[in-house]
Short mmCIF file of C-alpha atoms and ligand atoms in Angstrom, two decimals:
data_model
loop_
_atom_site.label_atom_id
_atom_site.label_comp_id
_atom_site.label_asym_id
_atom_site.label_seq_id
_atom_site.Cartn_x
_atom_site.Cartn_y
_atom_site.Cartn_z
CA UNK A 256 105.21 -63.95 -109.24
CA UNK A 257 107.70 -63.18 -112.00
CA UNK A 258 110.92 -61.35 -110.30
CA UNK A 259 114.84 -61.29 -110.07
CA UNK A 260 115.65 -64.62 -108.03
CA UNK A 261 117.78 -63.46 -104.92
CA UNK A 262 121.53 -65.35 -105.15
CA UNK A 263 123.22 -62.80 -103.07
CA UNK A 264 124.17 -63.56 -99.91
CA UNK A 265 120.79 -61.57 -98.02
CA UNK A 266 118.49 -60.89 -97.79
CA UNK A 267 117.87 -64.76 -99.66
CA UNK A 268 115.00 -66.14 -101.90
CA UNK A 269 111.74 -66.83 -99.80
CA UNK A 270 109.65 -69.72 -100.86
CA UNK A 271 106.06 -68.97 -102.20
CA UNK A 272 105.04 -71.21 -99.16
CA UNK A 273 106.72 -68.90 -96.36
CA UNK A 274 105.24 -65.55 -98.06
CA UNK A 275 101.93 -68.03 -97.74
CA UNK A 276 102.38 -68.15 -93.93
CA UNK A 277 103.83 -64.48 -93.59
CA UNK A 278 100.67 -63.16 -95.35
CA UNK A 279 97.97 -64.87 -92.57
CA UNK A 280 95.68 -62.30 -91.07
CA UNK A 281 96.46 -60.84 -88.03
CA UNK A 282 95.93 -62.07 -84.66
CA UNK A 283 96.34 -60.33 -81.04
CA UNK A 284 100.05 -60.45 -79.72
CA UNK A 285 98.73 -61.45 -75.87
CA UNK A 286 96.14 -63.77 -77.02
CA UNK A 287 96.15 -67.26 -76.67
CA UNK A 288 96.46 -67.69 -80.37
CA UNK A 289 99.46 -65.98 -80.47
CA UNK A 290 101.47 -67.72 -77.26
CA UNK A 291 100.21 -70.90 -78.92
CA UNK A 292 101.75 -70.17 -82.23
CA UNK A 293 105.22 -69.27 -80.18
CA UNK A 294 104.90 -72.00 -77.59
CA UNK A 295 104.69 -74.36 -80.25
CA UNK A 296 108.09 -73.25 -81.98
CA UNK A 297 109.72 -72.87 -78.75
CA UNK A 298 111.28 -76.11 -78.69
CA UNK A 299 111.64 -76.08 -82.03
CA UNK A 300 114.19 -73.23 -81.97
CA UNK A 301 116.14 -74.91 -78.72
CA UNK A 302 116.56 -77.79 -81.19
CA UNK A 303 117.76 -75.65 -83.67
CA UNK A 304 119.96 -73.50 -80.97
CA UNK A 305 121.26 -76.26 -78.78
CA UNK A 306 120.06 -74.78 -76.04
CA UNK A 307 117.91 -74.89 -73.33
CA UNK A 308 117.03 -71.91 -72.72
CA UNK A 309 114.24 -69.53 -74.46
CA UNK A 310 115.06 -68.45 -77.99
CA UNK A 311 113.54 -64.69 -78.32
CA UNK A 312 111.96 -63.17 -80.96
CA UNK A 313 113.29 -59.51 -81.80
CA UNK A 314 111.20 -57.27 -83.97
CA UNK A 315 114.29 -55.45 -86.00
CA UNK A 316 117.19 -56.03 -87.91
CA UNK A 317 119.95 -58.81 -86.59
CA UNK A 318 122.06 -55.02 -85.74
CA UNK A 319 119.39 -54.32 -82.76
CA UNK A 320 120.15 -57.44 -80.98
CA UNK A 321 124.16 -57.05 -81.67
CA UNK A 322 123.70 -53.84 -80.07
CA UNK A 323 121.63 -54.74 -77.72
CA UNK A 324 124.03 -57.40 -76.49
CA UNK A 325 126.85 -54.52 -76.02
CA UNK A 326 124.44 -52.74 -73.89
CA UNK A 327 123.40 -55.55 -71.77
CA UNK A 328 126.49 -57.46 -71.29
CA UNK A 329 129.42 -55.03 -71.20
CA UNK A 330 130.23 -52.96 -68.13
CA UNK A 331 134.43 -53.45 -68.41
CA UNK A 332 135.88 -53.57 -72.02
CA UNK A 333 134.43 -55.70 -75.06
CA UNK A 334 136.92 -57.60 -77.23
CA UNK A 335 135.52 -57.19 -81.23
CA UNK A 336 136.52 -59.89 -83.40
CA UNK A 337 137.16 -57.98 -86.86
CA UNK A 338 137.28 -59.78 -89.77
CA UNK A 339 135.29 -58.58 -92.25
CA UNK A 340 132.40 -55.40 -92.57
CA UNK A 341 130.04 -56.75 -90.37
CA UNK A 342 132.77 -57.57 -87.99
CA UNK A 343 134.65 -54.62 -87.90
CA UNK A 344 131.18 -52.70 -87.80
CA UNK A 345 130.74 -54.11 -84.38
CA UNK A 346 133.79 -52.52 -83.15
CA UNK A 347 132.21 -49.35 -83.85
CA UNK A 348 128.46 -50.06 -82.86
CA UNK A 349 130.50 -50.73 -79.50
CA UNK A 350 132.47 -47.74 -79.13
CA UNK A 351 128.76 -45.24 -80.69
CA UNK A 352 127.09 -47.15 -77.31
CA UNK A 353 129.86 -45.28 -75.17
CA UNK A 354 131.82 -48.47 -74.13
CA UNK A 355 135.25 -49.37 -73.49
CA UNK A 356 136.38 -51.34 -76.61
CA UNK A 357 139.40 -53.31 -78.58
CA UNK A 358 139.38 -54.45 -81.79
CA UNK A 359 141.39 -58.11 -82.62
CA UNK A 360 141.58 -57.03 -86.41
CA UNK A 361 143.00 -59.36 -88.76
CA UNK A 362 143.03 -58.76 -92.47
CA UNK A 363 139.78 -59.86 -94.29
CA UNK A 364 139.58 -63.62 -95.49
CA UNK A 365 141.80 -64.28 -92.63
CA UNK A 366 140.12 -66.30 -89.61
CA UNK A 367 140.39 -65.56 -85.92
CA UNK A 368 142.40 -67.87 -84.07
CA UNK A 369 142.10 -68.91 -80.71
CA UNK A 370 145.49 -68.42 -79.50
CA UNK A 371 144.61 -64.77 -80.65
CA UNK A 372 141.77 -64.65 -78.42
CA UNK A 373 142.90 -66.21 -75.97
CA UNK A 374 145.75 -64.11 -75.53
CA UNK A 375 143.77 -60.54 -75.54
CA UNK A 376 141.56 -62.13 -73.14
CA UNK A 377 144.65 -63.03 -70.56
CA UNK A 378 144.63 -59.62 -70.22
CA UNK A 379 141.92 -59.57 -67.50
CA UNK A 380 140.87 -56.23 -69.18
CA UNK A 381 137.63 -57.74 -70.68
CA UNK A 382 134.09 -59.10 -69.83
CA UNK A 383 132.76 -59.68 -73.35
CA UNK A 384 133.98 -60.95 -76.51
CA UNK A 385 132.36 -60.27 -79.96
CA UNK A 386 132.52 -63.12 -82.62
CA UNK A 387 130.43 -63.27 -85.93
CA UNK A 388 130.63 -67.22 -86.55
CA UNK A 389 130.19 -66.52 -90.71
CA UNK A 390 131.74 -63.47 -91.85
CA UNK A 391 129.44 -62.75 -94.87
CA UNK A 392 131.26 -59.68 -96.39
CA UNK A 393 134.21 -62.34 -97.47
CA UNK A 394 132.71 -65.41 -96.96
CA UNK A 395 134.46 -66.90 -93.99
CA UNK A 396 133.88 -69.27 -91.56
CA UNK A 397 135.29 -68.60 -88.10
CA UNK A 398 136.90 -71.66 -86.28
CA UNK A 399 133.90 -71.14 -83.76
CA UNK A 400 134.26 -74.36 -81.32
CA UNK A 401 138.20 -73.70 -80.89
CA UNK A 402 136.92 -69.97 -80.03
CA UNK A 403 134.14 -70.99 -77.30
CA UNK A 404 136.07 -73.61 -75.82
CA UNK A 405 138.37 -70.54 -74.07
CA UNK A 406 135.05 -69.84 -72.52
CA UNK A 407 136.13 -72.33 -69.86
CA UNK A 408 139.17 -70.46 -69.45
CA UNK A 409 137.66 -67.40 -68.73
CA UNK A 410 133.82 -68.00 -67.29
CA UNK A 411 133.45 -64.48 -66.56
CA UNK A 412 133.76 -63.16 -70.27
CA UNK A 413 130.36 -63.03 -72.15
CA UNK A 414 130.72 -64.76 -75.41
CA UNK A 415 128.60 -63.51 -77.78
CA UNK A 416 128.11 -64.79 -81.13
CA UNK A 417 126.91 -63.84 -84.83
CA UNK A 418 125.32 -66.60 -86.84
CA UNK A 419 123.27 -64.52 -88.85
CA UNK A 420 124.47 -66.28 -92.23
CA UNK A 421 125.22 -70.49 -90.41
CA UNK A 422 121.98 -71.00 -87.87
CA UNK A 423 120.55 -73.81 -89.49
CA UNK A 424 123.09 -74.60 -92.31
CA UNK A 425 125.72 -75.50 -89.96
CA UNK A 426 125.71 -77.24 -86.44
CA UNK A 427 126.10 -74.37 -83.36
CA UNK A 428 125.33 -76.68 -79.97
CA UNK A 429 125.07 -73.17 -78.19
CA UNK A 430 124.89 -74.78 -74.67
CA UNK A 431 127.90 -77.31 -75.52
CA UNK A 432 129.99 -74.64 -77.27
CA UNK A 433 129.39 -72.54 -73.46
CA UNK A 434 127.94 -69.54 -75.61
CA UNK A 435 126.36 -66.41 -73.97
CA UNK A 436 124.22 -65.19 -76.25
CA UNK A 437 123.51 -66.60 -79.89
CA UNK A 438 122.03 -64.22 -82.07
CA UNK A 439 120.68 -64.59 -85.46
CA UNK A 440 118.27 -62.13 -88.53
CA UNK A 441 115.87 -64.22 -90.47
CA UNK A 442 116.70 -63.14 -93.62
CA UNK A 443 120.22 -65.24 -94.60
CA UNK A 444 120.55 -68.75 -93.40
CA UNK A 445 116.89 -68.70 -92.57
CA UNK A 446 115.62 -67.44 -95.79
CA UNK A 447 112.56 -65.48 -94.52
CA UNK A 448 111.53 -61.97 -95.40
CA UNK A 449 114.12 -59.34 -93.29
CA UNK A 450 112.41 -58.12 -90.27
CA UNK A 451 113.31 -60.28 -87.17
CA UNK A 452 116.01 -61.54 -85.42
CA UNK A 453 116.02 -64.58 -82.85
CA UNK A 454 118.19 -65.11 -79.95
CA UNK A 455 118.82 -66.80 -77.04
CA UNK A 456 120.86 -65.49 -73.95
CA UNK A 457 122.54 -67.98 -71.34
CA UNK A 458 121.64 -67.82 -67.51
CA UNK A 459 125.29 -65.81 -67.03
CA UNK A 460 124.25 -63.13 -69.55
CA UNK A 461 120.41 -62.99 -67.72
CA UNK A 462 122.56 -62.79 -64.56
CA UNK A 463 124.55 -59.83 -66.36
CA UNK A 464 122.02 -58.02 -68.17
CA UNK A 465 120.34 -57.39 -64.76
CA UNK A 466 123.18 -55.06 -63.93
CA UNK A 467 123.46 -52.89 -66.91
CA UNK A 468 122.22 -49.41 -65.62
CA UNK A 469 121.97 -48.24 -69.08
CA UNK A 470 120.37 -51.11 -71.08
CA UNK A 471 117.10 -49.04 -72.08
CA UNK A 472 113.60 -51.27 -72.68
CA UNK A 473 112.90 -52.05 -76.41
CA UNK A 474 115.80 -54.48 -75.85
CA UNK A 475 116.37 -55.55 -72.14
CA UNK A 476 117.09 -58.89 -72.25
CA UNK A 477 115.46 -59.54 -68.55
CA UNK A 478 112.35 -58.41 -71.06
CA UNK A 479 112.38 -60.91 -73.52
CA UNK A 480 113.06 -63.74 -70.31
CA UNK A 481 109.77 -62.24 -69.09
CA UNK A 482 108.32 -61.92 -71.94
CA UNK A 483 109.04 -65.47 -73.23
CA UNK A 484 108.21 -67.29 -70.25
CA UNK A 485 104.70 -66.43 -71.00
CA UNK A 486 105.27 -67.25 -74.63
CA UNK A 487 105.39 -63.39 -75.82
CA UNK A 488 107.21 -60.70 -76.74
CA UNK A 489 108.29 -57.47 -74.68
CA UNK A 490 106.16 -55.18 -77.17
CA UNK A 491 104.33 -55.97 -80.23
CA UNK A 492 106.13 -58.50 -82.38
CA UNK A 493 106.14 -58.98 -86.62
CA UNK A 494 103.27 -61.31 -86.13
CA UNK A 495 104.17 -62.33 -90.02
CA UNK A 496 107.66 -63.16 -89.31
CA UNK A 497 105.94 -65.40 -86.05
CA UNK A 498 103.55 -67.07 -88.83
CA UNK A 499 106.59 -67.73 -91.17
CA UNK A 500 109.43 -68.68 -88.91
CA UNK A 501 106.78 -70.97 -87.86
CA UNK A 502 106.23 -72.52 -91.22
CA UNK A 503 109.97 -72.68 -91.88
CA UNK A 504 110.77 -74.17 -88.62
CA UNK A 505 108.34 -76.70 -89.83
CA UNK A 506 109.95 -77.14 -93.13
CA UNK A 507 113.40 -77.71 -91.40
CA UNK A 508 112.21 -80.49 -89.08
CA UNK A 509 110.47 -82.00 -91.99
CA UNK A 510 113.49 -82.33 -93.81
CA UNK A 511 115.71 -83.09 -90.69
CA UNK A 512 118.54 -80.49 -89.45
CA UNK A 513 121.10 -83.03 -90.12
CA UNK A 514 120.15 -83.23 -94.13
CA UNK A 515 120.00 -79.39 -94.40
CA UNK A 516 123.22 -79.25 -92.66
CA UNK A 517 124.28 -81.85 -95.47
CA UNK A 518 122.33 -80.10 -98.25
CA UNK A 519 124.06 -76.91 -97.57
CA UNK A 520 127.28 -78.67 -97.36
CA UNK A 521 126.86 -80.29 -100.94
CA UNK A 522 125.37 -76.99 -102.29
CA UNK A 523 128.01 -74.90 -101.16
CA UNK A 524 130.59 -77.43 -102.83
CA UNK A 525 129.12 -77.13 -105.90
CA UNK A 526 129.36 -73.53 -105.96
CA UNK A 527 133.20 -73.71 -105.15
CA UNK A 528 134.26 -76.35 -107.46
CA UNK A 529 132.01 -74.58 -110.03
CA UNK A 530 134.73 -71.11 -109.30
CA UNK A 531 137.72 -73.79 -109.04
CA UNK A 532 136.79 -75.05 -112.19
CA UNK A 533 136.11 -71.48 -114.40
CA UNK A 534 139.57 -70.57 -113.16
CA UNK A 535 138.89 -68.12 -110.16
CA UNK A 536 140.19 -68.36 -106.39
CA UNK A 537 138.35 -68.39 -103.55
CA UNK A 538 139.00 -65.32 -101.06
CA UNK A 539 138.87 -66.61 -97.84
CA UNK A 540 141.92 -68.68 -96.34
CA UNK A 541 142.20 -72.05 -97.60
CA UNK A 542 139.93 -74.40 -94.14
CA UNK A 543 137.87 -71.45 -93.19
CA UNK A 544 135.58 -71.03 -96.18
CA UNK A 545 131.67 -70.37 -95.51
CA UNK A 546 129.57 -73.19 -96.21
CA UNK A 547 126.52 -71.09 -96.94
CA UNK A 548 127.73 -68.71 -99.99
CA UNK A 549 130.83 -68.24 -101.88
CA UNK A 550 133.09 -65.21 -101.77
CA UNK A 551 135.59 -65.45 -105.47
CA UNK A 552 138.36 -63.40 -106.41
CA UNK A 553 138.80 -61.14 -109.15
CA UNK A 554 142.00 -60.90 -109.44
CA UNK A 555 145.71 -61.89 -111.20
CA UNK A 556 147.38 -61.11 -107.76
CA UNK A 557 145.53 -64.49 -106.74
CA UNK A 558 146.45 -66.53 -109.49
CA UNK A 559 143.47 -66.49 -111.13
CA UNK A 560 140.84 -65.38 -113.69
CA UNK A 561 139.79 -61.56 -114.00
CA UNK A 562 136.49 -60.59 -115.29
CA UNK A 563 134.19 -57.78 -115.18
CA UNK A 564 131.99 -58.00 -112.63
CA UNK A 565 129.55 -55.65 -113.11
CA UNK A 566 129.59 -56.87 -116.59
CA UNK A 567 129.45 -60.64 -114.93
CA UNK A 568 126.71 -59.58 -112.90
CA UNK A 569 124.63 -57.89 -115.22
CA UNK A 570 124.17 -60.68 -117.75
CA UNK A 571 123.21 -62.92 -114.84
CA UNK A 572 120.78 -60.40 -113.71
CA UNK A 573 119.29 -60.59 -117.50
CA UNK A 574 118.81 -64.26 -117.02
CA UNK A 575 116.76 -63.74 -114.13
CA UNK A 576 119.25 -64.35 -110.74
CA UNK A 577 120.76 -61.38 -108.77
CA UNK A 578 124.44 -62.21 -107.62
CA UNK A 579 126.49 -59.79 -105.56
CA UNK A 580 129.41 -57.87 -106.92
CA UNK A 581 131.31 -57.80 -104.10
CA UNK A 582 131.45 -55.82 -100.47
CA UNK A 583 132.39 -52.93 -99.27
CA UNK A 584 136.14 -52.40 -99.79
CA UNK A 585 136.12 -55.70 -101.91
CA UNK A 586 133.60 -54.65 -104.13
CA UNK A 587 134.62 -55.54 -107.67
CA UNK A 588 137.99 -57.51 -106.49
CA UNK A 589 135.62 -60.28 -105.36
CA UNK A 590 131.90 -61.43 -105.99
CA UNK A 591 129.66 -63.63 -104.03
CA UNK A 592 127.43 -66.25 -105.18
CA UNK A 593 124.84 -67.35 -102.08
CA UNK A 594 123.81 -70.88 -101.07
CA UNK A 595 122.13 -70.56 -97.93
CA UNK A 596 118.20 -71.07 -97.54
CA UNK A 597 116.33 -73.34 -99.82
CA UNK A 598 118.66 -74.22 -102.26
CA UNK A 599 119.21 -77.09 -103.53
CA UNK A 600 121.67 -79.20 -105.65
CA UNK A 601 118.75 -78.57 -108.59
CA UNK A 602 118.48 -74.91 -108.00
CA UNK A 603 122.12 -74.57 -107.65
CA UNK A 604 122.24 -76.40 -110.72
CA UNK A 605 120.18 -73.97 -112.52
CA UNK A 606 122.46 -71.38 -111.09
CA UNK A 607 125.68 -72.49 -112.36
CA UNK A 608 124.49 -72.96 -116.30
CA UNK A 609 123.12 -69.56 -115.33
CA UNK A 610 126.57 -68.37 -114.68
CA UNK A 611 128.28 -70.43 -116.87
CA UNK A 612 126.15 -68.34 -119.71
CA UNK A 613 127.05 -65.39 -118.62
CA UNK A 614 131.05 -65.99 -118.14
CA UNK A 615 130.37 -67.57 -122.11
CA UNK A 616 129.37 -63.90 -123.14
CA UNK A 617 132.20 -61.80 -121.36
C1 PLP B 81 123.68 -59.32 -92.78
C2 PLP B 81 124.49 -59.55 -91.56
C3 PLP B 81 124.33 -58.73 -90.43
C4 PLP B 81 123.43 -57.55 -90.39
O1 PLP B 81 122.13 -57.91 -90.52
P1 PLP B 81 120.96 -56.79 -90.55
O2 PLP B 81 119.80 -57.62 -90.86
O3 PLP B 81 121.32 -55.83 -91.64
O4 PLP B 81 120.94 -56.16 -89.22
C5 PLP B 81 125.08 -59.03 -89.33
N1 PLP B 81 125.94 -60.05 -89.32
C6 PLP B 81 126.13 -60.84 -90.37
C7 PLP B 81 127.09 -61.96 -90.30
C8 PLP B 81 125.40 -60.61 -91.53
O5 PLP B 81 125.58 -61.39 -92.59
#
C-alpha cells in the first residue's frame, strides 16, 4: 500500500510480510495452538536475549514493563540513569509509583559511566538501578557491559535495562552481562507494529518480585513465570503481535543474528558518514553513538551546518520518507534519521539520495 515510509526512529517501517503474519485470524489464547505458536519462539527469544530464562510477552507499550519493573523490584531506593527523555522519564515514572528515587543525570549526548554508577551505588542506599542501553531521544549508546559488570560488585542491586531501540541490532548476552531484567517494545529495533513488549526477568528479580506488597496483577512478574511456563500469557495477549514476532523471529534466524548485528552496523555507518560528509555533527559524544539511528546537530555552536529542519523534513516527507525533527528539548537543534529494523545498505541507499534531494532544495 502506497504511504509515508517510516525513517524516524519508532515506531519503524514493518515489512508487508510481518503485517502478513499480524493479520492471521484469531486463535484461542489457552489453546494448544496458541502455546505452540509461543513454545516454538521461546528459544528463539533466549537466543536473541542471552538468556536462559523465559522471555515474556507483555500486551502494552515498552512504558508498562519499565514500570512494572519499579513496582516489582524496588522496595529501598532506585538509582535512574538520565540521559536523555526516555531516561529522565523513568526518574519520574519512579517517583508517580510512590518510591524512593535518585536521579544520576548527566547532560544529554553524554554517556553514563561506570565509575558514576558505581560510586552512587557505594552508597548502600539502593536495590535497583535503571539503565536504558540506547538512549533514542539523542541517539546514544550507553557503555552497557562496563555498567553490568558492577553487578558483581553489588549482587543485591537489580539491574534493569532498556533495549527498546538495540535488542537485535546489537549483541546484549543478558545472562553474561548479570542483567536483572531486560526489557524491550516491538516497535524500534524489532520493527513490528507498536503493541507489545518482551522481557525476561533473572531468578534474583523472580526472587524479588515475590516480595513487592504492592506490585498489582496485570504486571506481576511471578505472573508471566507462571504464565510462561505453560507457554501463555497472564491475561489475553495481542495474538497479532504473537503471529508477527513469530514471523520476524523467523526472519532474524534466517538471516543469522550475527549479520543483522553487522547489517545494522554498516547501515548505521552509512547514515553517519552520509551527516559527516553534508557538513553536520553528530550529537552524541564522540564512542557512544547509537548504532541503530542517527541523532545530527543543527547547529554553528557545533561546528557545523545549520538548516531548517522543518523545512529539511518536509521536502523529505514530499519524497515519500518521514524523518524526525528532533526530541523534546532538542527538537529543531538536532534531527534523527533511523536505521534500525529492516534496513538495508539498498534502502539506506535510497534514503540518503532521498535526503541528499532535499538538502539540494534548502
Ligand atoms: C520508544 C522508547 C521507549 C518508550 O516506548 P513506548 O513504546 O512508548 O512505551 C522507551 N525506551 C526507549 C529507549 C525508547 O526508544
Amino acid at each position: 500500500m502506497a504511504h509515508v515510509k517510516l525513517h524516524i526512529p519508532g515506531p519503524v517501517e514493518v515489512s508487508a510480510k510481518t503485517f502478513e503474519a499480524f493479520c492471521r485470524p484469531m486463535i484461542g489464547h489457552r489453546g494448544q495452538g496458541y502455546k505452540d505458536l509461543y513454545a516454538r519462539m521461546q528459544p528463539q527469544l533466549q537466543s536473541l536475549f542471552g538468556t536462559r530464562q523465559l522471555v515474556y510477552l507483555s500486551t502494552s507499550s515498552a512504558w508498562g514493563v519499565m514500570e512494572a519493573s519499579i513496582r516489582n523490584l524496588v522496595s529501598k531506593k532506585v538509582l535512574n540513569c538520565m540521559c536523555g527523555a526516555f531516561s529522565d522519564k523513568w526518574f519520574d515514572v519512579a517517583k508517580r509509583c510512590g518510591k524512593e528515587a535518585e536521579g544520576l543525570q548527566v547532560a544529554w549526548g553524554s554517556p553514563i559511566l561506570a565509575e558514576e554508577v558505581d560510586r552512587r551505588l557505594a552508597s548502600g542506599q539502593f536495590d535497583a538501578l535503571t539503565l536504558i542501553h540506547n538512549e533514542t531521544s539523542c541517539g546514544l549508546m550507553n557503555p552497557l557491559p562496563e555498567i553490568a559488570a558492577l553487578k558483581r560488585k553489588y549482587p543485591d542491586v537489580m539491574f534493569i535495562v532498556d533495549s527498546v531501540s538495540s535488542l537485535s541490532a546489537v549483541p546484549i548476552p543478558m545472562d553474561a552481562l548479570g542483567i536483572d531484567v531486560l526489557l524491550a517494545g516491538v516497535q524500534k529495533a524489532l520493527a513490528l507494529p507498536p503493541g507489545l513488549a518482551v522481557f525476561a526477568c533473572s531468578p534474583g528479580a523472580l526472587a524479588k518480585s515475590t516480595t513487592a506488597a504492592d506490585r498489582g496483577y496485570y504486571f506481576d512478574f511471578n505472573e508471566f513465570q507462571k504464565n510462561a511456563e505453560g507457554s501463555m500469557t497472564p491475561s489475553t495477549p495481542s495474538i497479532s503481535h504473537t503471529y508477527a514476532l513469530a514471523a520476524k523471529l523467523d526472519d532474524i534466524f534466517v538471516e543469522g543474528v550475527e549479520a543483522r548485528y553487522a547489517r545494522h552496523a554498516a547501515t548505521n555507518q552509512m547514515l553517519r558518514d552520509w551527516a559527516t560528509g553534508s557538513g553536520f555533527t553528530l550529537f552524541p559524544e564522540a564512542g557512544y553513538e547509537s548504532r541503530t539511528l542517527v541523532c545530527v546537530n543543527n547547529g554553528a555552536k557545533q561546528g557545523g551546518r545549520v538548516i531548517d529542519v522543518a523545512k529539511f523534513q518536509k521536502l523529505v516527507k514530499d519524497q515519500g520518507i518521514l524523518i524526525d525533527g528532533g526530541y523534546g528539548k532538542i527538537k529543531g537543534t538536532t534531527f534523527r534519521v533511523s536505521n534500525m529494523g529492516d534496513e538495508t545498505q539498498a534502502t539506506l541507499a535510497t534514503l540518503i539520495e532521498v535526503l541528499d534531494v532535499a538538502l539540494s532544495k534548502l
